[in-house]
PDB file of N, CA and C in Angstrom:
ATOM      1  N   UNK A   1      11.864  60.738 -26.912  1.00 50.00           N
ATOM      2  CA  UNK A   1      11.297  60.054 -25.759  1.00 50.00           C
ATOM      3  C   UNK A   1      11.400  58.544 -25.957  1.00 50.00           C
ATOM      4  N   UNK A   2      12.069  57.990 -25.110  1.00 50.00           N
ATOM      5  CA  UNK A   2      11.566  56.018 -24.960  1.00 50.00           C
ATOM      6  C   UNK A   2      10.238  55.784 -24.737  1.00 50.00           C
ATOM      7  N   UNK A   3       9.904  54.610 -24.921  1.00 51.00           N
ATOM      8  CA  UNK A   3       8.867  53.888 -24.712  1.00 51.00           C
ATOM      9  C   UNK A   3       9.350  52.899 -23.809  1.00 51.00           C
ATOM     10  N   UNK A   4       8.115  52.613 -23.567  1.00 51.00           N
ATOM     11  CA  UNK A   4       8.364  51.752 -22.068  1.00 51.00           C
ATOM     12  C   UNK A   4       8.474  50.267 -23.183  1.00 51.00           C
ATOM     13  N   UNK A   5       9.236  49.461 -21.945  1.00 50.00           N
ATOM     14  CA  UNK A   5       9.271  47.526 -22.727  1.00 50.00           C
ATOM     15  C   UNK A   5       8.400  46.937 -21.477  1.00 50.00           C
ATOM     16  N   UNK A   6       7.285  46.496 -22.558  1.00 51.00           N
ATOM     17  CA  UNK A   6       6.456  45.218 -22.074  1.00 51.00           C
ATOM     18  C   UNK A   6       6.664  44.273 -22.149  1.00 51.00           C
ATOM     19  N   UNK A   7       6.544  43.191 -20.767  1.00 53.00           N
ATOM     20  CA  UNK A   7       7.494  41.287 -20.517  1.00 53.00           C
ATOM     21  C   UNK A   7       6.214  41.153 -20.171  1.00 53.00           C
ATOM     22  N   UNK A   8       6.033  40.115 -20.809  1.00 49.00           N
ATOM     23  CA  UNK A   8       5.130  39.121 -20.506  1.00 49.00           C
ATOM     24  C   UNK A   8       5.368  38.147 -19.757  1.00 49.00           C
ATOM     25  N   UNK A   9       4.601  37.529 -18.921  1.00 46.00           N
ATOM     26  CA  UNK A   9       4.651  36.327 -17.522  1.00 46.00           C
ATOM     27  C   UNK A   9       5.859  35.240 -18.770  1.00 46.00           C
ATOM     28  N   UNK A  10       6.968  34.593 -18.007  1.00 43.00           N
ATOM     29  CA  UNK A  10       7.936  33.449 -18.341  1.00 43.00           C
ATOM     30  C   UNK A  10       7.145  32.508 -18.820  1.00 43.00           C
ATOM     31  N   UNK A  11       6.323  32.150 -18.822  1.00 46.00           N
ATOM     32  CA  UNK A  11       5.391  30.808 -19.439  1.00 46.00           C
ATOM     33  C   UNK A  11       4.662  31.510 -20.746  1.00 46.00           C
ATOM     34  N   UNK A  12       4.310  32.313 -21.555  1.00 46.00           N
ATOM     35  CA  UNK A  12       4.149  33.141 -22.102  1.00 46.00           C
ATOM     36  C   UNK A  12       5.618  33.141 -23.258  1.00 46.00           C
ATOM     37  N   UNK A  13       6.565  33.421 -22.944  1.00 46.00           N
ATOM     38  CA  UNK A  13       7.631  33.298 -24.193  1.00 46.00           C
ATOM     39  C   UNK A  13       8.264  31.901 -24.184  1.00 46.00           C
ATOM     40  N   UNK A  14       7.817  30.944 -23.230  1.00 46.00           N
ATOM     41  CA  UNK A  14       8.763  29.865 -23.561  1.00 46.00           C
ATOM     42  C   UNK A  14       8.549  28.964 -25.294  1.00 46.00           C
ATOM     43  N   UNK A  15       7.933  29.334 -25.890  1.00 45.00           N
ATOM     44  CA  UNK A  15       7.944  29.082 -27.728  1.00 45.00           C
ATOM     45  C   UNK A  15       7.985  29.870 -28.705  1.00 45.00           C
ATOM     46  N   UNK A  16       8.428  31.036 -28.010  1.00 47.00           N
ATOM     47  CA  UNK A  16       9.056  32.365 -29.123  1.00 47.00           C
ATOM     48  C   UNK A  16       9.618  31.679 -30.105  1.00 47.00           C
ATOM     49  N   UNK A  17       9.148  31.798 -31.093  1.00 47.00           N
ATOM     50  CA  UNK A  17       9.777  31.123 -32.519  1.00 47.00           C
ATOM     51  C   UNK A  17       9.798  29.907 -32.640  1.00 47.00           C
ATOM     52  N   UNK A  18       8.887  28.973 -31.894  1.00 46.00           N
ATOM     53  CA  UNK A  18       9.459  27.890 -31.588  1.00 46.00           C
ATOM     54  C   UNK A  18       8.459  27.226 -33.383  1.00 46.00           C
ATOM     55  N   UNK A  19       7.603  27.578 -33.798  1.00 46.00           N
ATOM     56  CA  UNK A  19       6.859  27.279 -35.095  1.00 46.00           C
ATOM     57  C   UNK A  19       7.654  27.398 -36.579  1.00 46.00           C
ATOM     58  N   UNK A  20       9.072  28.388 -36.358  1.00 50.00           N
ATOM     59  CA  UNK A  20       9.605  29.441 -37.256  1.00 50.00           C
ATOM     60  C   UNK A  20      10.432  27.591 -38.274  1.00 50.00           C
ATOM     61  N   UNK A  21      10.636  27.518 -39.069  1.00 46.00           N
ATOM     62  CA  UNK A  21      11.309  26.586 -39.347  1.00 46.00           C
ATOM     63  C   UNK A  21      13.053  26.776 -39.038  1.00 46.00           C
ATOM     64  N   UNK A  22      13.277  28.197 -38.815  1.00 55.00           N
ATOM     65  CA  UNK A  22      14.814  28.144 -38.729  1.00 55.00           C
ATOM     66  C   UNK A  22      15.123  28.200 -37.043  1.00 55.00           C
ATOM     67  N   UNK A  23      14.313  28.055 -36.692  1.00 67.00           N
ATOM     68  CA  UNK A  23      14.141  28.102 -35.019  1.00 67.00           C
ATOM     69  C   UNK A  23      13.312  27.099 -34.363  1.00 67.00           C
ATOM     70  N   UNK A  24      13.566  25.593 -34.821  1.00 62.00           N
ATOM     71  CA  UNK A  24      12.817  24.545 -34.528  1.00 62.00           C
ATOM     72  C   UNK A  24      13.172  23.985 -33.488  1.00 62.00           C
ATOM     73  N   UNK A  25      14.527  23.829 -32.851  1.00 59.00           N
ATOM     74  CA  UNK A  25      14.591  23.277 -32.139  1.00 59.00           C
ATOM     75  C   UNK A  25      14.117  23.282 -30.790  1.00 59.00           C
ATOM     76  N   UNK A  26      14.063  21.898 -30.288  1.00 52.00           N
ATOM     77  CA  UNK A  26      13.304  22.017 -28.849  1.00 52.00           C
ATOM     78  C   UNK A  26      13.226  22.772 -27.485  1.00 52.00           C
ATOM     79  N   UNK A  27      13.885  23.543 -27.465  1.00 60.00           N
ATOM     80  CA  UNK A  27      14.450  24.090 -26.588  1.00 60.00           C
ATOM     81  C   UNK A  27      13.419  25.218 -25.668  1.00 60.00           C
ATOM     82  N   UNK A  28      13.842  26.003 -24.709  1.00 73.00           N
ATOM     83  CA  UNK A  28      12.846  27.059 -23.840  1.00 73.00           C
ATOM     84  C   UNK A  28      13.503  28.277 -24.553  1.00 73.00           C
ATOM     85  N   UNK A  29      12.564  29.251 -24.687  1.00 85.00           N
ATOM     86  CA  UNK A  29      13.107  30.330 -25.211  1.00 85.00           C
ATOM     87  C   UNK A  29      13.813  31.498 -24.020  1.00 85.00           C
ATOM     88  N   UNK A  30      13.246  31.101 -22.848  1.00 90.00           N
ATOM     89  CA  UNK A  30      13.445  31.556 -22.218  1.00 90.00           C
ATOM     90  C   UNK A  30      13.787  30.973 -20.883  1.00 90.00           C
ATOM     91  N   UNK A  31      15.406  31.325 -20.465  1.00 90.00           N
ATOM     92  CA  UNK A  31      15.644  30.174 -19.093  1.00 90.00           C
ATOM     93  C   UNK A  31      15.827  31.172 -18.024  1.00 90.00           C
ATOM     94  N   UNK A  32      14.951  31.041 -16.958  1.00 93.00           N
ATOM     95  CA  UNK A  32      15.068  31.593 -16.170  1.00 93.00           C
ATOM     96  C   UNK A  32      16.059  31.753 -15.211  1.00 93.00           C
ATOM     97  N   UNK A  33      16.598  33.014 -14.851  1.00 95.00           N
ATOM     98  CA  UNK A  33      18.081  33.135 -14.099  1.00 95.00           C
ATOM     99  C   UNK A  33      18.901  33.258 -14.763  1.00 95.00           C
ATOM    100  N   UNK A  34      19.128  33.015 -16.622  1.00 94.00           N
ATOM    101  CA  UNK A  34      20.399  33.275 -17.259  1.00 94.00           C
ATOM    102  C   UNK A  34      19.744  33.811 -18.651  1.00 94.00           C
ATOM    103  N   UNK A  35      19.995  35.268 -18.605  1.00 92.00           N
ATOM    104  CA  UNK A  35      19.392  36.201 -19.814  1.00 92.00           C
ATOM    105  C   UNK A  35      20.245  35.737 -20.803  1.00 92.00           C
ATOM    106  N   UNK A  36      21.667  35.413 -20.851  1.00 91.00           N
ATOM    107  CA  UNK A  36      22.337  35.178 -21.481  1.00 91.00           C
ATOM    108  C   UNK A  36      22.365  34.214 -22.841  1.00 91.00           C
ATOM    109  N   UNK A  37      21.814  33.066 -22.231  1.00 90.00           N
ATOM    110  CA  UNK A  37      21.426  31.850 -22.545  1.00 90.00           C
ATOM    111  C   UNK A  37      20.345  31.868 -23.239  1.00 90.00           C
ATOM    112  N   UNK A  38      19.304  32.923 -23.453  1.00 91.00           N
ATOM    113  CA  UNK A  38      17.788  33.034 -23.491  1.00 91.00           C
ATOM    114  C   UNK A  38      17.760  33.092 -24.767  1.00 91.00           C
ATOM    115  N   UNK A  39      16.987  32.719 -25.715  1.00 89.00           N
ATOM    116  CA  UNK A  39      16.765  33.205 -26.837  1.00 89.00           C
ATOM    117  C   UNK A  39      16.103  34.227 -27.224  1.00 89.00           C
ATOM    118  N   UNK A  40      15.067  34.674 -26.471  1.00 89.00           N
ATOM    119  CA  UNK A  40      14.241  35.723 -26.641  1.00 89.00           C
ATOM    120  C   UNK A  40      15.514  37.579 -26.283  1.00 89.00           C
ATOM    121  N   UNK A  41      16.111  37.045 -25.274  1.00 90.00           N
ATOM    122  CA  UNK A  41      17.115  38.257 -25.198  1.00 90.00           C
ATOM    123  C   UNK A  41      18.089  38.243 -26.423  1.00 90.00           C
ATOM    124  N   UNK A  42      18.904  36.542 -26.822  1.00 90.00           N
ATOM    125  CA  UNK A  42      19.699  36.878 -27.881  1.00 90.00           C
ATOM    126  C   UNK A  42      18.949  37.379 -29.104  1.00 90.00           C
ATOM    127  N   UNK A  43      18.055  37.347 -29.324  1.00 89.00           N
ATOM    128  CA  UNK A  43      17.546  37.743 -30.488  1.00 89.00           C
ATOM    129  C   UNK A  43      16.916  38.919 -30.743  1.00 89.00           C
ATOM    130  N   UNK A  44      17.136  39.604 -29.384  1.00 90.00           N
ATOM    131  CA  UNK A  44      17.445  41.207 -29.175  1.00 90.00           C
ATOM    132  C   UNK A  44      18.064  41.744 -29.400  1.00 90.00           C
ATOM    133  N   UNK A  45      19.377  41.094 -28.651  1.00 89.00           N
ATOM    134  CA  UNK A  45      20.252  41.650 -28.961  1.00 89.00           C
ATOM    135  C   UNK A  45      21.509  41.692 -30.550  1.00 89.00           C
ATOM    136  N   UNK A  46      20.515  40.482 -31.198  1.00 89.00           N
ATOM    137  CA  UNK A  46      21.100  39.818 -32.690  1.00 89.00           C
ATOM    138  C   UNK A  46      22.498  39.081 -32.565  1.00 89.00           C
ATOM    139  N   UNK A  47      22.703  38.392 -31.261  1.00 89.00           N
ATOM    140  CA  UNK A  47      23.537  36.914 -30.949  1.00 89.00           C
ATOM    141  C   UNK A  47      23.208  35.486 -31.222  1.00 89.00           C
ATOM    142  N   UNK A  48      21.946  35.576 -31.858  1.00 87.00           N
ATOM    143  CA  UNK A  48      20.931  34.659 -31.701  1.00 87.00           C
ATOM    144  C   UNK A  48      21.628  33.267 -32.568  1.00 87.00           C
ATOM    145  N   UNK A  49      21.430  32.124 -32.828  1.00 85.00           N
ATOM    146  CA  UNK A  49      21.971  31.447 -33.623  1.00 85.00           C
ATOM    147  C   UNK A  49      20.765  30.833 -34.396  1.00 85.00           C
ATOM    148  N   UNK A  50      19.752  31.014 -34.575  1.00 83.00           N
ATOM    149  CA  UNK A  50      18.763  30.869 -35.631  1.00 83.00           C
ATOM    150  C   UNK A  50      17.658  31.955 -35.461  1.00 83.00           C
ATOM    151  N   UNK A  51      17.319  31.737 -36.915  1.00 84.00           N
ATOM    152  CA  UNK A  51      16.043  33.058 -36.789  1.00 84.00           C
ATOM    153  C   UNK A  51      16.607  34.179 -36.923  1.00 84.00           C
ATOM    154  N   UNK A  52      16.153  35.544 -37.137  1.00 87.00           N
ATOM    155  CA  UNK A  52      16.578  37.172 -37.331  1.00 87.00           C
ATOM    156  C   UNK A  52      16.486  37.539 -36.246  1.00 87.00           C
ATOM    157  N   UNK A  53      16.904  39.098 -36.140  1.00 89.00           N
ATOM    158  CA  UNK A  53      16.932  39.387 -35.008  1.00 89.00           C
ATOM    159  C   UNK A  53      15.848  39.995 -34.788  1.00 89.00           C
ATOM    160  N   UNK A  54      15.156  40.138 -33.449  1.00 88.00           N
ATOM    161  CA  UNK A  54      13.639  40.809 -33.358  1.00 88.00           C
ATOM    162  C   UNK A  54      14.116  42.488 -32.935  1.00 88.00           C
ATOM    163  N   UNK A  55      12.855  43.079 -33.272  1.00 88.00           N
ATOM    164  CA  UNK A  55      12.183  43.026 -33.934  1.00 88.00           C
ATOM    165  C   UNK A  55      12.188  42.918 -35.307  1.00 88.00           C
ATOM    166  N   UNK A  56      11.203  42.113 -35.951  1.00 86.00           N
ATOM    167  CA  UNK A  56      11.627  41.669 -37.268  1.00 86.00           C
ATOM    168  C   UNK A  56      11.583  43.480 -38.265  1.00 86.00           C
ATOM    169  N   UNK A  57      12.614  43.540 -38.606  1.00 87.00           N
ATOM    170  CA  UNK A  57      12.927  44.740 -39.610  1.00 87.00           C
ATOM    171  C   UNK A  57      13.090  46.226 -38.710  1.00 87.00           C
ATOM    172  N   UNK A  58      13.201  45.542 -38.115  1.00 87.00           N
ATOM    173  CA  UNK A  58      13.842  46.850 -36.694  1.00 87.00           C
ATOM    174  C   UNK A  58      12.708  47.721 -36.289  1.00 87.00           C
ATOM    175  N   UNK A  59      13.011  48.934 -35.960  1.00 90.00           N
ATOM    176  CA  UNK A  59      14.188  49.492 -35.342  1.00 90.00           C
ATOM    177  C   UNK A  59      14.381  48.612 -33.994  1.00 90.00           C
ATOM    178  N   UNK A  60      15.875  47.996 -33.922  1.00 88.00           N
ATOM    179  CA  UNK A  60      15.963  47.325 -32.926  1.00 88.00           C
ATOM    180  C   UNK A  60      16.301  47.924 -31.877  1.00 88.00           C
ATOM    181  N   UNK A  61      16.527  47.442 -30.374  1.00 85.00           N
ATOM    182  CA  UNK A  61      16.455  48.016 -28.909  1.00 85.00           C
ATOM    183  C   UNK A  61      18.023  48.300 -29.139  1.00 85.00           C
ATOM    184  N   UNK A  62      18.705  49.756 -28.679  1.00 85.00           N
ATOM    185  CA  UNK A  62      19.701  49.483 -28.302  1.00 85.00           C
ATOM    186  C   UNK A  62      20.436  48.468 -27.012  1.00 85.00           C
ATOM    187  N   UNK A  63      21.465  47.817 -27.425  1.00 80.00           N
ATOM    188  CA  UNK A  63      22.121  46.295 -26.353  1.00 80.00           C
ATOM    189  C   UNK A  63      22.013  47.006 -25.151  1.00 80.00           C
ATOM    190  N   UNK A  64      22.172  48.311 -24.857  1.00 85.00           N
ATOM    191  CA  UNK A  64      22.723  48.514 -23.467  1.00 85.00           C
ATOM    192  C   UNK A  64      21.016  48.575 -22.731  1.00 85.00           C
ATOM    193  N   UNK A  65      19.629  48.812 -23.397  1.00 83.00           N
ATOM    194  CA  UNK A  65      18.908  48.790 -22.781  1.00 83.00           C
ATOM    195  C   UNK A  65      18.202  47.765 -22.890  1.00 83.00           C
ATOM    196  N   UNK A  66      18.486  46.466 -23.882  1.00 80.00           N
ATOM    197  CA  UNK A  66      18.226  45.004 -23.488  1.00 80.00           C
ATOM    198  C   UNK A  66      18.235  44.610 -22.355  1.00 80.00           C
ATOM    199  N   UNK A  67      19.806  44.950 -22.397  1.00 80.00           N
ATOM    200  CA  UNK A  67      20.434  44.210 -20.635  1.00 80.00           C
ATOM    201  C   UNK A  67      19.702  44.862 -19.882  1.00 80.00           C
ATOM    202  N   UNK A  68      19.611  45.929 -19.753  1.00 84.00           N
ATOM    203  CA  UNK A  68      19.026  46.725 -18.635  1.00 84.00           C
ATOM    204  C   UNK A  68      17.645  46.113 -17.933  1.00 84.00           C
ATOM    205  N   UNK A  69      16.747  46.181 -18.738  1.00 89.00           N
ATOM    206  CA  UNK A  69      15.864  45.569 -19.098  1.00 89.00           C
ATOM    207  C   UNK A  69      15.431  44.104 -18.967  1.00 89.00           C
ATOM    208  N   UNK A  70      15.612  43.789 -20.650  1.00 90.00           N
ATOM    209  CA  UNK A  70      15.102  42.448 -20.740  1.00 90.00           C
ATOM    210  C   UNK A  70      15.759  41.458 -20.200  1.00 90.00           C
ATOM    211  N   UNK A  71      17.338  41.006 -19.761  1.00 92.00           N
ATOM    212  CA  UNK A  71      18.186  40.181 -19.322  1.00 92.00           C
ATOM    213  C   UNK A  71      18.271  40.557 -17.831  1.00 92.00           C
ATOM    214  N   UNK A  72      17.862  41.284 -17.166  1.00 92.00           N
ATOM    215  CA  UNK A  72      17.682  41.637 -15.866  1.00 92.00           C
ATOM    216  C   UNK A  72      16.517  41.137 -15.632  1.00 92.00           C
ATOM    217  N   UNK A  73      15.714  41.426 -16.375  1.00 93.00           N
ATOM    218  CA  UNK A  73      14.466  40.527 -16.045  1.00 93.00           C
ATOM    219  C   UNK A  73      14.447  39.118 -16.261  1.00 93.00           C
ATOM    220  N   UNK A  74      14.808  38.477 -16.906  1.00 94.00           N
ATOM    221  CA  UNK A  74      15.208  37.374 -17.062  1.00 94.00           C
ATOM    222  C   UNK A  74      16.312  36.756 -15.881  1.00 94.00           C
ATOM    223  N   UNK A  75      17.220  37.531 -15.815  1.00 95.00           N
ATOM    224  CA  UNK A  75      18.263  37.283 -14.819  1.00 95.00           C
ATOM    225  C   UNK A  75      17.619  36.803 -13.123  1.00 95.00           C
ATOM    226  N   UNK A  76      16.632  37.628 -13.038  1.00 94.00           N
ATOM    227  CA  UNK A  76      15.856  37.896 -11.713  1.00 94.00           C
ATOM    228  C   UNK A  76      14.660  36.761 -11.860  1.00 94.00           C
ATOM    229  N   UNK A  77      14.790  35.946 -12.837  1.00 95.00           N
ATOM    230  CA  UNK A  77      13.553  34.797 -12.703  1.00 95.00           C
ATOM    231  C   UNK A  77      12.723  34.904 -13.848  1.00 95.00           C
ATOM    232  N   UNK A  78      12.537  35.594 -14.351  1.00 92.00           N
ATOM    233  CA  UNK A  78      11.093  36.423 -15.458  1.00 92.00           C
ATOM    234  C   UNK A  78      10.159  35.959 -14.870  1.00 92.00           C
ATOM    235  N   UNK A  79      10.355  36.950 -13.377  1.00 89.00           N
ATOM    236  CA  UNK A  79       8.590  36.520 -12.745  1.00 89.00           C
ATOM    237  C   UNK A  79       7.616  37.325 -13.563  1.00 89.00           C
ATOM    238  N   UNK A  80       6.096  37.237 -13.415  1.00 84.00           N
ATOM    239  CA  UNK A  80       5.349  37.446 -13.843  1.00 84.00           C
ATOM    240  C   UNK A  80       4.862  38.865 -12.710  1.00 84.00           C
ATOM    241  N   UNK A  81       5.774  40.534 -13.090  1.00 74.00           N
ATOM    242  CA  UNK A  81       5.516  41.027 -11.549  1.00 74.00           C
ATOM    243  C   UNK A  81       5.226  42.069 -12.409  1.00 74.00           C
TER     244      UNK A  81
END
């Protein structure tokens, strides 16, 4: 059986890692309209360019239900719905 994925409101992940020392830079973790770009999705999906991939020590999401999912939601705004 899956488990369901819980998103939290877009204002809510914009400092995902942002404390981590290998993930300092200034940036939004999350840009709304481009999952792609996001850090919180790359680091789902382990594209990420700093930091590990989440969840830390797995079991990680398979990619095809990231996208599905978390980059669709993201894609669509990451409203708070």
């Amino acid at each position: 059986a899956r488990e369901a994925i819980s998103v939290m409101a877009f204002d809510q992940f914009e400092t995902v890692g942002q404390d981590s020392p290998v993930c300092s830079r200034p940036s939004k973790r999350v840009v709304a309209f481009d999952g792609a770009n996001s850090l919180l999705y790359q680091k789902l999906v382990g594209t990420q360019n700093c930091g590990s991939q989440m969840p830390a020590g797995g079991p990680y999401l398979n990619p095809a239900d990231s996208n599905k999912f978390v980059k669709a939601w993201i894609d669509e705004g990451a409203l708070n719905n």
